[in-house]
Amino acid sequence: MDERVMRKLIGKPIPEWDISHRLKINQTFGPNTQDFGTVFQINSRFMDVTEPSFLEKQWFITGVAVAFLSMGIGPYVYSFTHADGSSGDFIMDCLAIAAVVIFGRIVLKLGRGLFFGVCRRPIRFHRETRKLYAIHSRRYFLKSTKGDIVWEAPWSTESIFCLHRERTSFGTIFHIRHYTLDDNGNVARVFSIGREWTGYGQIGMALAQWNYWCAYMNDGPGDLPKPMLFHTQQETLREAFLFSLYSFGLRAPAIVRLLMMPHILVFTVMRVLANATCRDPIWPESIERISQIAPDDPYAEPRPGTPVGWGDTILAQQRGEYPDNPQAPVKDWKGEMDEQKNAAAWLENPAAAARRTARGRP
């Protein structure tokens, strides 16, 4: 979910559902460890991952463009009612002003950061400092050492990570959040990590993704399966098209994609246009200094020969040069082995599911 939509929680308690579905860093939540398309790069020192709006921002961008065009309703109504040189109608003048104000507010609220911001807002899992560093927004007047605005979150047992549930007009979605509280116990900061999960059937995937991040931070990259893909940090027209195409489903039938092709092409143009107004994120010098990758790091990826982006990864999988659906079992997992059943039990009662797993009873 886009960070701009989450501001309604600032100054309020963490939602009860979220706190009851808290994700602890020293606990596994399912039988599998797997990435589902969240990784930019990985090495022995840090891993950069996405935030949810990166994968779906073409929807917001198109909405902003529609709202911007809708602002033209105001001038059109005004010119139409004053076409004959008359003073016009007071009510119609008010409607014209209201159209500009309402749609202009939408443009400012949702467009901020999508246009003239940064192309992506990576979240850095740093093993050495035991922290998460999240690019929050562009710093427009850069000082030589400050870089863009970064939020920090400690990777500790006291940190509050939760699975968040949001009911929307498109259905129920989930994503993993980190909450920072103020002195009164209310939300001071909140950001989401990774990607969105659509519907209850994808909760098992979300838990496997959390296992993946925890395994990296707690044990290192040695035993991790390959990520689903490495996202490109230099987005091309082809990648923008594939982002837009897959936003209607990775395995959507061909007929659905053909029917949605006009929307997909519009999304592609909007995504390319927004990226053209943005620049790459700049990490502060203090974070860059602690994020130097050793030249001989055996886990540094992507390296030459590794496919990057949707297009190259799919072609490499077809040639048998990159694994399809890479995953690994969780070591010493004692709970339910069926991922869907485990996820359903955890959703219904997380505490009871954790107790059963600890006792080795599915």
Short mmCIF file of C-alpha atoms in Angstrom, two decimals, residues 95-246:
data_model
loop_
_atom_site.label_atom_id
_atom_site.label_comp_id
_atom_site.label_asym_id
_atom_site.label_seq_id
_atom_site.Cartn_x
_atom_site.Cartn_y
_atom_site.Cartn_z
CA LEU A 95 -19.01 24.28 -9.21
CA ALA A 96 -16.16 25.28 -11.51
CA ILE A 97 -14.01 26.33 -8.56
CA ALA A 98 -14.96 23.18 -6.62
CA ALA A 99 -13.85 20.94 -9.51
CA VAL A 100 -10.42 22.58 -9.59
CA VAL A 101 -10.03 22.44 -5.80
CA ILE A 102 -11.23 18.85 -5.31
CA PHE A 103 -9.29 17.29 -8.17
CA GLY A 104 -6.29 19.52 -7.50
CA ARG A 105 -6.18 18.25 -3.93
CA ILE A 106 -6.16 14.66 -5.22
CA VAL A 107 -3.30 15.50 -7.58
CA LEU A 108 -1.25 17.07 -4.79
CA LYS A 109 -1.95 14.30 -2.28
CA LEU A 110 -1.32 11.29 -4.51
CA GLY A 111 1.06 12.83 -7.02
CA ARG A 112 3.61 13.98 -4.48
CA GLY A 113 6.56 11.64 -4.71
CA LEU A 114 5.32 9.86 -7.83
CA PHE A 115 6.32 12.78 -10.02
CA PHE A 116 9.59 14.66 -9.47
CA GLY A 117 10.53 12.27 -6.65
CA VAL A 118 12.65 9.13 -6.70
CA CYS A 119 12.19 6.21 -9.10
CA ARG A 120 12.07 3.72 -6.24
CA ARG A 121 12.24 3.76 -2.44
CA PRO A 122 14.33 0.73 -1.43
CA ILE A 123 14.38 -0.66 2.08
CA ARG A 124 17.83 -1.86 3.15
CA PHE A 125 18.12 -4.82 5.53
CA HIS A 126 21.58 -4.25 7.02
CA ARG A 127 23.03 -7.26 8.82
CA GLU A 128 25.99 -5.50 10.45
CA THR A 129 24.10 -2.63 12.04
CA ARG A 130 20.99 -4.77 12.68
CA LYS A 131 18.79 -2.06 11.23
CA LEU A 132 16.40 -1.37 8.39
CA TYR A 133 17.00 1.79 6.39
CA ALA A 134 14.03 2.94 4.29
CA ILE A 135 14.25 5.69 1.70
CA HIS A 136 11.22 7.77 2.63
CA SER A 137 11.26 10.69 0.20
CA ARG A 138 13.44 12.82 -2.01
CA ARG A 139 15.52 15.56 -0.49
CA TYR A 140 15.23 18.35 -3.04
CA PHE A 141 18.02 20.54 -1.71
CA LEU A 142 20.79 18.01 -1.26
CA LYS A 143 23.80 18.58 0.91
CA SER A 144 26.86 16.62 -0.12
CA THR A 145 26.61 14.05 2.68
CA LYS A 146 22.91 13.91 3.58
CA GLY A 147 21.36 12.10 0.63
CA ASP A 148 17.61 11.52 0.57
CA ILE A 149 15.38 11.34 3.66
CA VAL A 150 15.79 7.94 5.34
CA TRP A 151 13.82 6.32 8.15
CA GLU A 152 15.57 3.82 10.41
CA ALA A 153 14.11 0.86 12.27
CA PRO A 154 16.07 -1.46 14.58
CA TRP A 155 16.04 -5.19 13.88
CA SER A 156 15.34 -6.30 17.43
CA THR A 157 12.81 -8.28 19.41
CA GLU A 158 11.25 -5.00 20.60
CA SER A 159 10.58 -3.79 17.05
CA ILE A 160 6.95 -3.99 15.97
CA PHE A 161 6.45 -5.78 12.66
CA CYS A 162 2.89 -6.83 11.83
CA LEU A 163 0.81 -8.28 9.05
CA HIS A 164 -1.68 -5.55 8.19
CA ARG A 165 -5.13 -6.17 6.73
CA GLU A 166 -6.87 -3.56 4.59
CA ARG A 167 -10.34 -3.90 3.09
CA THR A 168 -10.62 -2.02 -0.19
CA SER A 169 -13.11 -1.79 -3.05
CA PHE A 170 -10.90 -4.30 -4.89
CA GLY A 171 -10.99 -6.84 -2.05
CA THR A 172 -8.94 -7.57 1.06
CA ILE A 173 -5.21 -6.96 0.81
CA PHE A 174 -2.37 -7.59 3.24
CA HIS A 175 1.14 -6.28 3.65
CA ILE A 176 3.91 -6.36 6.23
CA ARG A 177 4.43 -3.16 8.21
CA HIS A 178 6.83 -1.71 10.70
CA TYR A 179 5.43 0.64 13.36
CA THR A 180 7.35 3.21 15.38
CA LEU A 181 5.51 4.50 18.45
CA ASP A 182 5.68 7.83 20.26
CA ASP A 183 5.93 8.28 24.03
CA ASN A 184 2.16 7.84 24.37
CA GLY A 185 2.14 4.50 22.60
CA ASN A 186 0.58 5.89 19.43
CA VAL A 187 1.88 5.51 15.90
CA ALA A 188 4.61 8.00 15.04
CA ARG A 189 5.86 6.38 11.84
CA VAL A 190 4.73 3.48 9.70
CA PHE A 191 6.06 1.96 6.50
CA SER A 192 5.34 -1.20 4.57
CA ILE A 193 7.91 -3.68 3.31
CA GLY A 194 8.01 -5.85 0.22
CA ARG A 195 4.75 -6.17 -1.71
CA GLU A 196 1.00 -6.51 -1.30
CA TRP A 197 -0.76 -9.84 -0.84
CA THR A 198 -4.21 -10.14 -2.36
CA GLY A 199 -6.78 -12.20 -0.50
CA TYR A 200 -6.53 -14.78 2.26
CA GLY A 201 -5.13 -17.37 -0.14
CA GLN A 202 -1.80 -15.52 -0.28
CA ILE A 203 -1.15 -15.35 3.46
CA GLY A 204 1.05 -18.44 3.25
CA MET A 205 3.18 -16.59 0.71
CA ALA A 206 3.44 -13.57 3.00
CA LEU A 207 4.63 -15.75 5.89
CA ALA A 208 7.19 -17.47 3.63
CA GLN A 209 8.41 -14.02 2.59
CA TRP A 210 8.80 -12.98 6.23
CA ASN A 211 10.77 -16.19 6.86
CA TYR A 212 13.05 -15.19 3.96
CA TRP A 213 13.88 -11.79 5.42
CA CYS A 214 14.37 -13.22 8.91
CA ALA A 215 16.64 -15.97 7.60
CA TYR A 216 18.79 -13.37 5.87
CA MET A 217 19.09 -11.07 8.88
CA ASN A 218 19.55 -13.83 11.45
CA ASP A 219 21.63 -16.40 9.55
CA GLY A 220 22.98 -14.67 6.47
CA PRO A 221 22.49 -15.39 2.76
CA GLY A 222 24.31 -18.73 2.67
CA ASP A 223 21.30 -21.05 2.76
CA LEU A 224 18.74 -18.76 1.15
CA PRO A 225 17.06 -19.85 -2.08
CA LYS A 226 17.38 -17.51 -5.04
CA PRO A 227 14.86 -14.67 -5.04
CA MET A 228 11.99 -14.85 -7.51
CA LEU A 229 13.88 -12.26 -9.56
CA PHE A 230 16.21 -9.32 -9.10
CA HIS A 231 14.34 -6.13 -9.92
CA THR A 232 16.17 -3.79 -12.24
CA GLN A 233 17.34 -0.47 -10.84
CA GLN A 234 17.35 1.06 -14.32
CA GLU A 235 13.78 0.54 -15.51
CA THR A 236 13.33 0.23 -19.27
CA LEU A 237 10.22 0.54 -21.44
CA ARG A 238 9.97 -3.26 -21.55
CA GLU A 239 10.12 -3.52 -17.76
CA ALA A 240 7.48 -0.80 -17.36
CA PHE A 241 5.23 -2.76 -19.73
CA LEU A 242 5.79 -6.00 -17.80
CA PHE A 243 5.09 -4.29 -14.45
CA SER A 244 1.80 -3.07 -15.91
CA LEU A 245 1.00 -6.45 -17.48
CA TYR A 246 1.67 -8.46 -14.32
#
